[in-house]
Structure formats: C-alpha cells, structure tokens
Amino acid sequence: MKIDSSYKPTVAPVAPRTTQTPTTAGSTQEAVSLSPLAGSLQSTEKPPVNSARIQEIRQAISEGRFTINPEAIADRLIETARDLVGKRQA
C-alpha cells in the first residue's frame, strides 16, 4: 500500500469526559481513581537506555541501511500477547 499526501483522514471531534464535583461556591474539583493495575504500572524505575545503540540506529535510518525483520517483530508480538493472556488466566 502506497501512502501519499493526497490521503486526508477525517476525525470526528470528541468531547472530553470529566467528572466534576461542586465543592464551594463556583469552584469545581475533578475526581480521578486508578485501578490497582494502573497503580502498579506507575513505576519510579526507568528502563535502562543505551544511548550509543539509539545513536547507531538513528545513523542507520538516516543512511538508509536500517532493515526491518517483520518475522522477528511478529514472533515477539505473539510471544508478548501469549504472556499477557497467560497472566490474565493465572
């Protein structure tokens, strides 16, 4: 499939959903609650970053020598999906 600049996607506007609870005269307060899963996803630890590898990939992309292995991507995606399904069933 070729993608060119003639494609113009249409996006319907979506009104934001907010929950507002009146507190005092004229002011409102938004309430937010997170599930336990969302709370566990918020971690203060940051994953390790290999700046040299990132620069190497950027250079390869700019020079046109970066290759993509779709089979490896598909295999890892399927593996990740299986892991997630396995964790849900456990």
Short mmCIF file of N, CA and C in Angstrom, two decimals:
data_model
loop_
_atom_site.label_atom_id
_atom_site.label_comp_id
_atom_site.label_asym_id
_atom_site.label_seq_id
_atom_site.Cartn_x
_atom_site.Cartn_y
_atom_site.Cartn_z
N MET A 1 0.84 -1.17 0.00
CA MET A 1 0.00 0.00 0.00
C MET A 1 0.88 1.24 0.00
N LYS A 2 0.63 2.12 -0.91
CA LYS A 2 1.40 3.35 -1.00
C LYS A 2 0.67 4.45 -0.24
N ILE A 3 1.41 5.17 0.55
CA ILE A 3 0.83 6.29 1.30
C ILE A 3 1.38 7.56 0.70
N ASP A 4 0.47 8.45 0.32
CA ASP A 4 0.92 9.72 -0.23
C ASP A 4 0.18 10.86 0.44
N SER A 5 0.49 12.05 0.08
CA SER A 5 -0.07 13.22 0.74
C SER A 5 -1.51 13.51 0.34
N SER A 6 -2.08 12.76 -0.59
CA SER A 6 -3.46 13.02 -1.01
C SER A 6 -4.46 12.46 0.00
N TYR A 7 -4.04 11.56 0.88
CA TYR A 7 -4.95 10.99 1.87
C TYR A 7 -5.19 11.98 2.98
N LYS A 8 -6.44 12.29 3.23
CA LYS A 8 -6.81 13.22 4.29
C LYS A 8 -7.79 12.50 5.22
N PRO A 9 -7.32 12.00 6.36
CA PRO A 9 -8.23 11.31 7.28
C PRO A 9 -9.24 12.27 7.88
N THR A 10 -10.42 11.77 8.14
CA THR A 10 -11.44 12.58 8.80
C THR A 10 -11.57 12.10 10.23
N VAL A 11 -11.58 13.03 11.14
CA VAL A 11 -11.67 12.70 12.54
C VAL A 11 -12.82 13.49 13.14
N ALA A 12 -13.74 12.76 13.75
CA ALA A 12 -14.88 13.42 14.39
C ALA A 12 -14.43 13.97 15.73
N PRO A 13 -14.86 15.18 16.05
CA PRO A 13 -14.47 15.75 17.34
C PRO A 13 -15.09 14.95 18.48
N VAL A 14 -14.33 14.77 19.54
CA VAL A 14 -14.80 14.04 20.70
C VAL A 14 -14.74 14.97 21.90
N ALA A 15 -15.85 15.06 22.59
CA ALA A 15 -15.90 15.90 23.78
C ALA A 15 -15.20 15.19 24.92
N PRO A 16 -14.34 15.88 25.64
CA PRO A 16 -13.66 15.22 26.76
C PRO A 16 -14.63 14.87 27.88
N ARG A 17 -14.39 13.74 28.51
CA ARG A 17 -15.23 13.33 29.63
C ARG A 17 -14.56 13.75 30.92
N THR A 18 -15.26 14.47 31.73
CA THR A 18 -14.73 14.86 33.03
C THR A 18 -15.81 14.65 34.07
N THR A 19 -15.37 14.36 35.26
CA THR A 19 -16.28 14.24 36.38
C THR A 19 -15.98 15.41 37.30
N GLN A 20 -16.95 16.27 37.45
CA GLN A 20 -16.74 17.44 38.29
C GLN A 20 -17.70 17.39 39.47
N THR A 21 -17.15 17.63 40.63
CA THR A 21 -17.94 17.64 41.84
C THR A 21 -17.89 19.04 42.43
N PRO A 22 -19.06 19.69 42.59
CA PRO A 22 -19.03 21.03 43.18
C PRO A 22 -18.50 20.97 44.61
N THR A 23 -17.63 21.92 44.95
CA THR A 23 -17.08 21.96 46.30
C THR A 23 -17.56 23.19 47.04
N THR A 24 -17.12 24.35 46.62
CA THR A 24 -17.57 25.58 47.26
C THR A 24 -18.16 26.47 46.19
N ALA A 25 -18.65 27.59 46.57
CA ALA A 25 -19.35 28.49 45.66
C ALA A 25 -18.56 28.74 44.39
N GLY A 26 -19.02 28.18 43.27
CA GLY A 26 -18.44 28.45 41.98
C GLY A 26 -17.22 27.64 41.60
N SER A 27 -16.63 26.88 42.50
CA SER A 27 -15.44 26.11 42.14
C SER A 27 -15.81 24.64 41.95
N THR A 28 -15.00 23.94 41.17
CA THR A 28 -15.24 22.52 40.94
C THR A 28 -13.95 21.75 41.20
N GLN A 29 -14.12 20.48 41.48
CA GLN A 29 -12.96 19.62 41.72
C GLN A 29 -13.14 18.36 40.89
N GLU A 30 -12.09 17.96 40.17
CA GLU A 30 -12.15 16.76 39.36
C GLU A 30 -11.72 15.56 40.19
N ALA A 31 -12.45 14.45 40.06
CA ALA A 31 -12.12 13.24 40.80
C ALA A 31 -11.57 12.20 39.83
N VAL A 32 -10.48 11.58 40.23
CA VAL A 32 -9.86 10.54 39.41
C VAL A 32 -9.54 9.36 40.31
N SER A 33 -9.84 8.16 39.85
CA SER A 33 -9.44 6.98 40.61
C SER A 33 -8.75 6.01 39.66
N LEU A 34 -7.69 5.38 40.13
CA LEU A 34 -6.93 4.44 39.33
C LEU A 34 -7.17 3.02 39.82
N SER A 35 -7.21 2.10 38.89
CA SER A 35 -7.34 0.69 39.26
C SER A 35 -6.01 0.22 39.85
N PRO A 36 -6.02 -0.90 40.56
CA PRO A 36 -4.76 -1.43 41.10
C PRO A 36 -3.73 -1.71 39.99
N LEU A 37 -4.21 -2.16 38.82
CA LEU A 37 -3.29 -2.42 37.71
C LEU A 37 -2.62 -1.13 37.25
N ALA A 38 -3.40 -0.06 37.11
CA ALA A 38 -2.84 1.22 36.69
C ALA A 38 -1.83 1.71 37.71
N GLY A 39 -2.12 1.52 38.97
CA GLY A 39 -1.19 1.93 40.01
C GLY A 39 0.12 1.16 39.94
N SER A 40 0.02 -0.15 39.62
CA SER A 40 1.24 -0.95 39.55
C SER A 40 2.07 -0.61 38.32
N LEU A 41 1.44 -0.05 37.29
CA LEU A 41 2.16 0.34 36.09
C LEU A 41 2.96 1.62 36.28
N GLN A 42 2.59 2.40 37.26
CA GLN A 42 3.30 3.64 37.54
C GLN A 42 4.50 3.31 38.40
N SER A 43 5.64 3.27 37.79
CA SER A 43 6.85 2.90 38.49
C SER A 43 7.83 4.06 38.47
N THR A 44 8.58 4.19 39.55
CA THR A 44 9.58 5.25 39.58
C THR A 44 10.86 4.80 38.88
N GLU A 45 11.00 3.49 38.68
CA GLU A 45 12.18 2.98 37.98
C GLU A 45 12.06 3.25 36.49
N LYS A 46 13.13 3.70 35.91
CA LYS A 46 13.15 3.92 34.47
C LYS A 46 13.94 2.79 33.82
N PRO A 47 13.48 2.33 32.65
CA PRO A 47 14.22 1.27 31.99
C PRO A 47 15.60 1.77 31.55
N PRO A 48 16.57 0.87 31.46
CA PRO A 48 17.90 1.30 31.03
C PRO A 48 17.86 1.80 29.58
N VAL A 49 18.63 2.82 29.31
CA VAL A 49 18.69 3.40 27.97
C VAL A 49 20.11 3.28 27.45
N ASN A 50 20.24 2.69 26.27
CA ASN A 50 21.55 2.54 25.65
C ASN A 50 21.68 3.65 24.60
N SER A 51 22.20 4.78 25.01
CA SER A 51 22.30 5.94 24.12
C SER A 51 23.14 5.66 22.88
N ALA A 52 24.19 4.87 23.04
CA ALA A 52 25.04 4.54 21.88
C ALA A 52 24.25 3.74 20.85
N ARG A 53 23.43 2.79 21.32
CA ARG A 53 22.62 1.98 20.40
C ARG A 53 21.57 2.84 19.70
N ILE A 54 20.98 3.75 20.44
CA ILE A 54 19.98 4.65 19.85
C ILE A 54 20.62 5.49 18.75
N GLN A 55 21.81 6.03 19.01
CA GLN A 55 22.51 6.83 18.00
C GLN A 55 22.86 5.98 16.78
N GLU A 56 23.28 4.73 17.02
CA GLU A 56 23.62 3.82 15.92
C GLU A 56 22.41 3.56 15.02
N ILE A 57 21.25 3.36 15.64
CA ILE A 57 20.02 3.12 14.86
C ILE A 57 19.62 4.38 14.10
N ARG A 58 19.71 5.53 14.74
CA ARG A 58 19.39 6.80 14.05
C ARG A 58 20.28 6.99 12.82
N GLN A 59 21.57 6.71 13.00
CA GLN A 59 22.51 6.85 11.89
C GLN A 59 22.15 5.90 10.75
N ALA A 60 21.83 4.64 11.09
CA ALA A 60 21.47 3.65 10.07
C ALA A 60 20.20 4.08 9.33
N ILE A 61 19.23 4.62 10.03
CA ILE A 61 18.00 5.09 9.39
C ILE A 61 18.31 6.24 8.44
N SER A 62 19.10 7.21 8.90
CA SER A 62 19.41 8.37 8.06
C SER A 62 20.21 7.99 6.82
N GLU A 63 21.01 6.92 6.93
CA GLU A 63 21.80 6.47 5.79
C GLU A 63 21.06 5.46 4.91
N GLY A 64 19.85 5.08 5.32
CA GLY A 64 19.05 4.15 4.53
C GLY A 64 19.49 2.71 4.61
N ARG A 65 20.26 2.35 5.62
CA ARG A 65 20.72 0.98 5.73
C ARG A 65 20.08 0.23 6.90
N PHE A 66 19.07 0.80 7.49
CA PHE A 66 18.34 0.14 8.58
C PHE A 66 17.34 -0.82 7.98
N THR A 67 17.42 -2.08 8.37
CA THR A 67 16.48 -3.08 7.84
C THR A 67 15.56 -3.55 8.95
N ILE A 68 14.35 -3.89 8.56
CA ILE A 68 13.33 -4.36 9.49
C ILE A 68 13.08 -5.83 9.22
N ASN A 69 13.03 -6.63 10.27
CA ASN A 69 12.76 -8.05 10.16
C ASN A 69 11.32 -8.29 10.63
N PRO A 70 10.35 -8.32 9.70
CA PRO A 70 8.95 -8.46 10.12
C PRO A 70 8.66 -9.78 10.83
N GLU A 71 9.39 -10.84 10.49
CA GLU A 71 9.17 -12.12 11.16
C GLU A 71 9.53 -12.04 12.64
N ALA A 72 10.65 -11.39 12.94
CA ALA A 72 11.05 -11.24 14.34
C ALA A 72 10.06 -10.38 15.11
N ILE A 73 9.58 -9.32 14.48
CA ILE A 73 8.59 -8.45 15.13
C ILE A 73 7.31 -9.24 15.41
N ALA A 74 6.84 -10.00 14.43
CA ALA A 74 5.63 -10.79 14.60
C ALA A 74 5.80 -11.84 15.69
N ASP A 75 6.95 -12.51 15.71
CA ASP A 75 7.21 -13.53 16.74
C ASP A 75 7.18 -12.92 18.14
N ARG A 76 7.82 -11.78 18.30
CA ARG A 76 7.86 -11.15 19.62
C ARG A 76 6.50 -10.60 20.03
N LEU A 77 5.74 -10.10 19.06
CA LEU A 77 4.39 -9.62 19.35
C LEU A 77 3.50 -10.77 19.82
N ILE A 78 3.58 -11.90 19.14
CA ILE A 78 2.79 -13.07 19.53
C ILE A 78 3.23 -13.57 20.91
N GLU A 79 4.52 -13.58 21.16
CA GLU A 79 5.03 -14.01 22.46
C GLU A 79 4.52 -13.10 23.58
N THR A 80 4.53 -11.80 23.34
CA THR A 80 4.04 -10.85 24.33
C THR A 80 2.55 -11.06 24.57
N ALA A 81 1.78 -11.26 23.51
CA ALA A 81 0.34 -11.49 23.65
C ALA A 81 0.08 -12.76 24.45
N ARG A 82 0.84 -13.83 24.18
CA ARG A 82 0.68 -15.07 24.94
C ARG A 82 1.00 -14.86 26.42
N ASP A 83 2.05 -14.11 26.71
CA ASP A 83 2.40 -13.82 28.09
C ASP A 83 1.29 -13.06 28.80
N LEU A 84 0.72 -12.06 28.12
CA LEU A 84 -0.36 -11.28 28.72
C LEU A 84 -1.60 -12.12 28.96
N VAL A 85 -1.95 -12.97 28.01
CA VAL A 85 -3.11 -13.84 28.17
C VAL A 85 -2.85 -14.84 29.31
N GLY A 86 -1.64 -15.37 29.37
CA GLY A 86 -1.29 -16.30 30.44
C GLY A 86 -1.39 -15.65 31.81
N LYS A 87 -0.97 -14.41 31.93
CA LYS A 87 -1.03 -13.70 33.20
C LYS A 87 -2.48 -13.42 33.60
N ARG A 88 -3.33 -13.15 32.61
CA ARG A 88 -4.75 -12.88 32.91
C ARG A 88 -5.45 -14.13 33.43
N GLN A 89 -5.09 -15.28 32.87
CA GLN A 89 -5.74 -16.53 33.26
C GLN A 89 -5.23 -17.05 34.59
N ALA A 90 -4.08 -16.62 34.99
CA ALA A 90 -3.50 -17.12 36.26
C ALA A 90 -4.11 -16.48 37.46
#
